[in-house]
Every structure is written in C-alpha cells, then in structure tokens.
mmCIF file of C-alpha atoms in Angstrom:
data_model
loop_
_atom_site.group_PDB
_atom_site.id
_atom_site.type_symbol
_atom_site.label_atom_id
_atom_site.label_comp_id
_atom_site.label_asym_id
_atom_site.label_seq_id
_atom_site.Cartn_x
_atom_site.Cartn_y
_atom_site.Cartn_z
ATOM 1 C CA MET N 1 -14.238 -42.288 -55.085
ATOM 2 C CA ILE N 2 -15.882 -42.947 -51.728
ATOM 3 C CA ALA N 3 -19.623 -42.379 -51.578
ATOM 4 C CA LYS N 4 -21.024 -39.986 -49.023
ATOM 5 C CA ALA N 5 -22.346 -41.660 -45.880
ATOM 6 C CA THR N 6 -25.803 -40.613 -44.696
ATOM 7 C CA GLU N 7 -26.477 -41.033 -40.978
ATOM 8 C CA PHE N 8 -29.923 -41.293 -39.400
ATOM 9 C CA LYS N 9 -31.974 -43.122 -36.772
ATOM 10 C CA LEU N 10 -33.589 -46.485 -37.451
ATOM 11 C CA ASP N 11 -36.777 -47.145 -35.525
ATOM 12 C CA ILE N 12 -37.296 -50.714 -34.301
ATOM 13 C CA ALA N 13 -40.939 -51.336 -33.420
ATOM 14 C CA ARG N 14 -41.569 -51.720 -29.672
ATOM 15 C CA ILE N 15 -37.828 -51.567 -28.978
ATOM 16 C CA GLY N 16 -36.580 -48.083 -29.809
ATOM 17 C CA ALA N 17 -34.304 -46.245 -32.220
ATOM 18 C CA VAL N 18 -30.696 -47.029 -33.120
ATOM 19 C CA SER N 19 -28.091 -45.298 -35.258
ATOM 20 C CA ALA N 20 -27.710 -46.294 -38.890
ATOM 21 C CA ILE N 21 -25.525 -45.357 -41.874
ATOM 22 C CA LEU N 22 -26.279 -45.702 -45.570
ATOM 23 C CA MET N 23 -23.298 -45.501 -47.916
ATOM 24 C CA ARG N 24 -24.475 -45.485 -51.522
ATOM 25 C CA PRO N 25 -22.224 -44.859 -54.501
ATOM 26 C CA ASP N 26 -23.725 -43.245 -57.599
ATOM 27 C CA ASN N 27 -23.228 -46.445 -59.569
ATOM 28 C CA ALA N 28 -24.763 -48.770 -56.957
ATOM 29 C CA ARG N 29 -26.294 -51.952 -58.345
ATOM 30 C CA ALA N 30 -26.988 -53.648 -55.000
ATOM 31 C CA CYS N 31 -27.331 -52.896 -51.291
ATOM 32 C CA TYR N 32 -25.847 -55.077 -48.545
ATOM 33 C CA VAL N 33 -27.483 -54.845 -45.113
ATOM 34 C CA LEU N 34 -24.311 -55.181 -43.046
ATOM 35 C CA ALA N 35 -24.781 -56.184 -39.391
ATOM 36 C CA HIS N 36 -21.859 -55.776 -36.976
ATOM 37 C CA GLY N 37 -20.205 -58.426 -34.816
ATOM 38 C CA ALA N 38 -20.725 -58.953 -31.106
ATOM 39 C CA GLY N 39 -17.799 -56.916 -29.868
ATOM 40 C CA ALA N 40 -17.716 -53.838 -32.099
ATOM 41 C CA GLY N 41 -20.435 -51.557 -33.453
ATOM 42 C CA MET N 42 -21.214 -50.247 -36.912
ATOM 43 C CA ARG N 43 -18.595 -47.480 -36.667
ATOM 44 C CA HIS N 44 -15.659 -49.811 -36.034
ATOM 45 C CA ALA N 45 -12.747 -49.256 -38.410
ATOM 46 C CA SER N 46 -13.260 -52.695 -39.959
ATOM 47 C CA MET N 47 -16.883 -51.873 -40.764
ATOM 48 C CA ASP N 48 -15.795 -48.590 -42.342
ATOM 49 C CA LYS N 49 -13.276 -50.427 -44.512
ATOM 50 C CA ILE N 50 -15.840 -52.968 -45.642
ATOM 51 C CA ALA N 51 -18.399 -50.280 -46.486
ATOM 52 C CA GLU N 52 -15.863 -48.147 -48.347
ATOM 53 C CA GLY N 53 -14.469 -51.144 -50.219
ATOM 54 C CA LEU N 54 -17.904 -52.285 -51.326
ATOM 55 C CA SER N 55 -18.782 -48.751 -52.370
ATOM 56 C CA ASP N 56 -15.725 -48.785 -54.638
ATOM 57 C CA ARG N 57 -17.148 -51.974 -56.150
ATOM 58 C CA GLY N 58 -20.610 -50.503 -56.785
ATOM 59 C CA VAL N 59 -22.331 -52.006 -53.753
ATOM 60 C CA ALA N 60 -24.173 -49.801 -51.261
ATOM 61 C CA THR N 61 -24.181 -50.745 -47.576
ATOM 62 C CA PHE N 62 -26.739 -50.191 -44.856
ATOM 63 C CA ARG N 63 -25.157 -50.420 -41.400
ATOM 64 C CA PHE N 64 -26.906 -50.185 -38.050
ATOM 65 C CA ASN N 65 -26.249 -50.751 -34.366
ATOM 66 C CA PHE N 66 -27.971 -53.503 -32.479
ATOM 67 C CA PRO N 67 -29.787 -52.020 -29.445
ATOM 68 C CA TYR N 68 -27.247 -53.321 -26.899
ATOM 69 C CA MET N 69 -24.437 -51.596 -28.789
ATOM 70 C CA GLU N 70 -26.430 -48.394 -29.192
ATOM 71 C CA ASN N 71 -27.131 -48.331 -25.443
ATOM 72 C CA LYS N 72 -23.569 -49.342 -24.506
ATOM 73 C CA GLN N 73 -24.637 -52.546 -22.785
ATOM 74 C CA GLY N 74 -22.098 -55.326 -22.489
ATOM 75 C CA ARG N 75 -24.057 -58.384 -23.501
ATOM 76 C CA PRO N 76 -25.486 -58.895 -26.999
ATOM 77 C CA ASP N 77 -29.250 -58.677 -27.384
ATOM 78 C CA GLN N 78 -31.486 -61.699 -27.110
ATOM 79 C CA PRO N 79 -32.103 -63.221 -30.566
ATOM 80 C CA ALA N 80 -35.665 -61.882 -30.798
ATOM 81 C CA VAL N 81 -34.393 -58.321 -30.345
ATOM 82 C CA ALA N 82 -31.546 -58.820 -32.813
ATOM 83 C CA HIS N 83 -33.947 -60.308 -35.355
ATOM 84 C CA ALA N 84 -36.293 -57.326 -34.981
ATOM 85 C CA ALA N 85 -33.398 -54.929 -35.583
ATOM 86 C CA ILE N 86 -32.394 -56.813 -38.722
ATOM 87 C CA ARG N 87 -35.957 -56.819 -40.061
ATOM 88 C CA ALA N 88 -36.222 -53.079 -39.495
ATOM 89 C CA ALA N 89 -32.888 -52.535 -41.242
ATOM 90 C CA VAL N 90 -33.869 -54.643 -44.253
ATOM 91 C CA GLU N 91 -37.174 -52.791 -44.564
ATOM 92 C CA GLU N 92 -35.478 -49.399 -44.377
ATOM 93 C CA ALA N 93 -32.738 -50.378 -46.822
ATOM 94 C CA ALA N 94 -35.378 -51.491 -49.322
ATOM 95 C CA ARG N 95 -37.209 -48.184 -48.888
ATOM 96 C CA LEU N 96 -34.072 -46.084 -49.335
ATOM 97 C CA CYS N 97 -32.642 -48.118 -52.219
ATOM 98 C CA PRO N 98 -35.577 -48.998 -54.484
ATOM 99 C CA GLY N 99 -34.568 -50.976 -57.525
ATOM 100 C CA LEU N 100 -31.290 -52.205 -56.048
ATOM 101 C CA LYS N 101 -30.646 -55.897 -55.477
ATOM 102 C CA LEU N 102 -30.919 -56.476 -51.726
ATOM 103 C CA VAL N 103 -28.655 -58.825 -49.778
ATOM 104 C CA ALA N 104 -28.132 -59.192 -46.030
ATOM 105 C CA GLY N 105 -25.734 -60.653 -43.477
ATOM 106 C CA GLY N 106 -22.629 -59.271 -41.837
ATOM 107 C CA LYS N 107 -19.763 -59.980 -39.513
ATOM 108 C CA SER N 108 -19.848 -62.933 -37.126
ATOM 109 C CA PHE N 109 -22.747 -62.443 -34.662
ATOM 110 C CA GLY N 110 -24.513 -60.094 -37.091
ATOM 111 C CA GLY N 111 -24.416 -62.638 -39.887
ATOM 112 C CA ARG N 112 -25.635 -65.440 -37.651
ATOM 113 C CA MET N 113 -28.544 -63.345 -36.344
ATOM 114 C CA THR N 114 -29.460 -62.508 -39.951
ATOM 115 C CA SER N 115 -29.598 -66.166 -40.952
ATOM 116 C CA GLN N 116 -31.648 -66.990 -37.851
ATOM 117 C CA ALA N 117 -34.113 -64.230 -38.740
ATOM 118 C CA GLN N 118 -34.391 -65.503 -42.314
ATOM 119 C CA ALA N 119 -34.862 -69.087 -41.106
ATOM 120 C CA LYS N 120 -37.797 -68.007 -38.938
ATOM 121 C CA ALA N 121 -39.523 -65.874 -41.575
ATOM 122 C CA ALA N 122 -38.233 -64.652 -44.919
ATOM 123 C CA LEU N 123 -36.669 -61.181 -44.961
ATOM 124 C CA PRO N 124 -38.746 -59.345 -47.602
ATOM 125 C CA GLY N 125 -36.937 -58.672 -50.847
ATOM 126 C CA VAL N 126 -33.611 -60.189 -49.779
ATOM 127 C CA LYS N 127 -31.975 -62.229 -52.561
ATOM 128 C CA GLY N 128 -29.122 -63.810 -50.613
ATOM 129 C CA LEU N 129 -27.187 -63.926 -47.334
ATOM 130 C CA ALA N 130 -23.445 -63.281 -47.048
ATOM 131 C CA PHE N 131 -21.449 -64.121 -43.914
ATOM 132 C CA LEU N 132 -18.153 -62.366 -43.170
ATOM 133 C CA GLY N 133 -16.830 -65.039 -40.846
ATOM 134 C CA PHE N 134 -19.739 -67.233 -39.747
ATOM 135 C CA PRO N 135 -19.235 -68.024 -36.019
ATOM 136 C CA LEU N 136 -19.867 -71.756 -36.134
ATOM 137 C CA HIS N 137 -18.863 -72.234 -32.492
ATOM 138 C CA ALA N 138 -17.252 -70.505 -29.523
ATOM 139 C CA ASP N 139 -13.470 -70.226 -29.477
ATOM 140 C CA LYS N 140 -11.831 -73.610 -28.824
ATOM 141 C CA LYS N 141 -15.244 -75.291 -28.479
ATOM 142 C CA PRO N 142 -15.845 -77.028 -31.816
ATOM 143 C CA SER N 143 -19.481 -77.877 -32.543
ATOM 144 C CA THR N 144 -22.105 -77.381 -35.250
ATOM 145 C CA GLU N 145 -25.281 -76.577 -33.275
ATOM 146 C CA ARG N 146 -25.175 -72.931 -34.391
ATOM 147 C CA ALA N 147 -25.575 -74.069 -37.999
ATOM 148 C CA GLU N 148 -28.682 -76.206 -37.572
ATOM 149 C CA HIS N 149 -31.065 -73.397 -38.543
ATOM 150 C CA LEU N 150 -29.316 -72.907 -41.905
ATOM 151 C CA ALA N 151 -31.240 -75.854 -43.347
ATOM 152 C CA HIS N 152 -34.344 -73.645 -43.109
ATOM 153 C CA VAL N 153 -32.818 -70.776 -45.095
ATOM 154 C CA GLU N 154 -34.218 -70.912 -48.628
ATOM 155 C CA LEU N 155 -31.792 -68.400 -50.130
ATOM 156 C CA PRO N 156 -28.315 -68.498 -51.673
ATOM 157 C CA MET N 157 -25.642 -68.167 -48.970
ATOM 158 C CA LEU N 158 -21.983 -67.134 -49.182
ATOM 159 C CA PHE N 159 -19.589 -68.107 -46.404
ATOM 160 C CA LEU N 160 -16.362 -66.088 -46.418
ATOM 161 C CA GLN N 161 -14.052 -67.768 -43.908
ATOM 162 C CA GLY N 162 -10.415 -67.405 -42.937
ATOM 163 C CA THR N 163 -8.499 -70.670 -42.727
ATOM 164 C CA ARG N 164 -7.206 -69.623 -39.265
ATOM 165 C CA ASP N 165 -10.656 -68.670 -37.944
ATOM 166 C CA GLY N 166 -10.856 -69.862 -34.337
ATOM 167 C CA LEU N 167 -14.663 -69.648 -34.397
ATOM 168 C CA ALA N 168 -15.149 -71.891 -37.414
ATOM 169 C CA ASP N 169 -13.214 -75.138 -37.642
ATOM 170 C CA LEU N 170 -13.157 -75.746 -41.402
ATOM 171 C CA GLY N 171 -13.206 -79.470 -40.781
ATOM 172 C CA LEU N 172 -16.692 -78.940 -39.352
ATOM 173 C CA LEU N 173 -17.838 -76.060 -41.556
ATOM 174 C CA LYS N 174 -17.115 -77.727 -44.891
ATOM 175 C CA PRO N 175 -19.572 -80.612 -44.294
ATOM 176 C CA VAL N 176 -22.175 -78.122 -43.036
ATOM 177 C CA VAL N 177 -21.910 -76.079 -46.227
ATOM 178 C CA ALA N 178 -21.851 -79.207 -48.403
ATOM 179 C CA ALA N 179 -25.055 -80.450 -46.770
ATOM 180 C CA LEU N 180 -26.799 -77.196 -47.741
ATOM 181 C CA GLY N 181 -26.332 -78.090 -51.393
ATOM 182 C CA VAL N 182 -26.146 -75.724 -54.342
ATOM 183 C CA LYS N 183 -27.577 -72.780 -52.386
ATOM 184 C CA ALA N 184 -24.399 -72.461 -50.295
ATOM 185 C CA THR N 185 -20.909 -71.360 -51.339
ATOM 186 C CA LEU N 186 -17.768 -71.457 -49.190
ATOM 187 C CA HIS N 187 -14.806 -69.236 -50.063
ATOM 188 C CA GLU N 188 -11.699 -69.689 -47.937
ATOM 189 C CA ILE N 189 -9.358 -66.770 -47.252
ATOM 190 C CA GLU N 190 -5.974 -68.446 -46.970
ATOM 191 C CA GLY N 191 -4.271 -67.586 -43.683
ATOM 192 C CA GLY N 192 -7.074 -65.301 -42.509
ATOM 193 C CA ASP N 193 -8.321 -65.249 -38.920
ATOM 194 C CA HIS N 194 -11.894 -64.451 -37.817
ATOM 195 C CA SER N 195 -11.407 -60.854 -38.994
ATOM 196 C CA PHE N 196 -9.476 -61.939 -42.115
ATOM 197 C CA ALA N 197 -6.181 -60.662 -40.714
ATOM 198 C CA VAL N 198 -3.177 -62.595 -42.045
ATOM 199 C CA LEU N 199 0.267 -63.293 -40.648
ATOM 200 C CA LYS N 200 3.219 -61.279 -41.981
ATOM 201 C CA LYS N 201 4.885 -64.473 -43.165
ATOM 202 C CA SER N 202 1.930 -65.117 -45.479
ATOM 203 C CA GLY N 203 3.428 -62.736 -47.995
ATOM 204 C CA ARG N 204 0.394 -60.482 -48.255
ATOM 205 C CA THR N 205 -1.189 -57.705 -46.232
ATOM 206 C CA ASN N 206 -4.467 -57.513 -44.347
ATOM 207 C CA ASP N 207 -5.723 -55.061 -46.980
ATOM 208 C CA GLU N 208 -4.968 -57.572 -49.727
ATOM 209 C CA ALA N 209 -6.852 -60.283 -47.849
ATOM 210 C CA LEU N 210 -9.824 -57.943 -47.364
ATOM 211 C CA ALA N 211 -9.752 -57.085 -51.071
ATOM 212 C CA GLU N 212 -10.166 -60.802 -51.817
ATOM 213 C CA VAL N 213 -13.147 -60.915 -49.442
ATOM 214 C CA LEU N 214 -14.825 -57.907 -51.061
ATOM 215 C CA ASP N 215 -14.057 -58.948 -54.650
ATOM 216 C CA THR N 216 -15.572 -62.359 -53.946
ATOM 217 C CA LEU N 217 -18.630 -60.847 -52.267
ATOM 218 C CA ALA N 218 -19.284 -58.347 -55.076
ATOM 219 C CA ALA N 219 -18.931 -61.042 -57.759
ATOM 220 C CA TRP N 220 -21.296 -63.358 -55.855
ATOM 221 C CA ILE N 221 -23.876 -60.581 -55.519
ATOM 222 C CA ASP N 222 -23.750 -59.965 -59.261
ATOM 223 C CA LYS N 223 -24.617 -63.613 -59.932
ATOM 224 C CA LEU N 224 -27.734 -63.587 -57.732
ATOM 225 C CA ALA N 225 -31.022 -63.748 -59.598
#
C-alpha cells in the first residue's frame, strides 16, 4: 500500500522557498532525504518510483526541488546554494520524522551535492549517505576529481552503480571506494546505466533492476547504527 504524499514549501534561509514532498508509510523505520539529479526535478517519474518503492519497504522519503529547478532555470545551482537546500531539507525531515533513522543522498547531482555538504560540515542527525548513481565524472571524460571530498565524509556511504553507467567508470570508482575503507560499500547493478535502466537482452526489466537497487538500499539502512 502506497503511503500518502504530503506536499508543502521548504524555506531555505536567505534563498527562498521550494516545493517538497514527504512520503511516509505507517510502518516507517527510517527517512531518506532524496535529492534529485541535475536534469529532472523531484516530481520526475523515476523519483516517484523510488519514493513509492521505498515506502513499500518501510522507508519514508523527503524530496525537494533545488532552487534552479523550482524556478525553471537551466543551469544547476552553485554548490553553496545546493548545500543550503540540502541542509534545510535534512533539518525539516528530522522535524517531521522524529525518532526515525535519518539518511541522505539521492540521484547523481543530488547525491554528490549531499556528500559535498556533509564533507564541509556534518548534516545533523544523518546516519549515512546513499548515492543512486554517483556521477564520478562527465560523460566520456573519465576522472576522479569529483570524489576527492569523500575522504572528508565521516559517515557510512552506499554507492549503487550500474555497470553501464557512463558517468562512473567502474575501473576508476572501485579504487575510490576501496580507498574509503570500511565506511564505503559499492553495489553494482549488472547491466544498469546511470538511471539503472537495463538492455532487453539482459533478461530482466527496468523494474526488476530498480527493485534490486531499493532492496539493497533498504537493507543497508537497516544495518546503520
């Protein structure tokens, strides 16, 4: 049974208000602050599927738009603005979901901005960060500079990555995750692209691949202290 989604405005100090959605099932044991990717906002069909799937697994989600998406601007916000939005979202999620285990992260750009924010100053109450496709580099431009800040994240981290992800060469990502030690976990989605979509010849559907993502995420959350 899908939990009812509650919509409201999230105020970001000195920046303005953005739309937000809390989806909380009755049996929620955790809340995931789920930031969207660079090209699609919190209402994108993929975000709906993730929120609904986690709700079915007893995990609430707090979604929000970054200011550039709320204001229909083309370019993503500067990191300082994105970090402020994430901090506001984490604070509001904690207020609305007292007693629930709090985790943060999101898709691509949203996950990377969350880890940057945590690296600069701890997100209060957050027990771990989960990345739904960490964008290690731009498409066809392999590098690891975007991961340098992860060494300053003192929280457990889960990297959910498709093996066909054009924004994360696994040959580069695996050593990055290994260097982070026991606090980091990499789970590969066989045949998945940056959005975890799989090819028809893989023998499974996109929904089945997403189910693997969400099952893995929910199990990881349960293990967090």
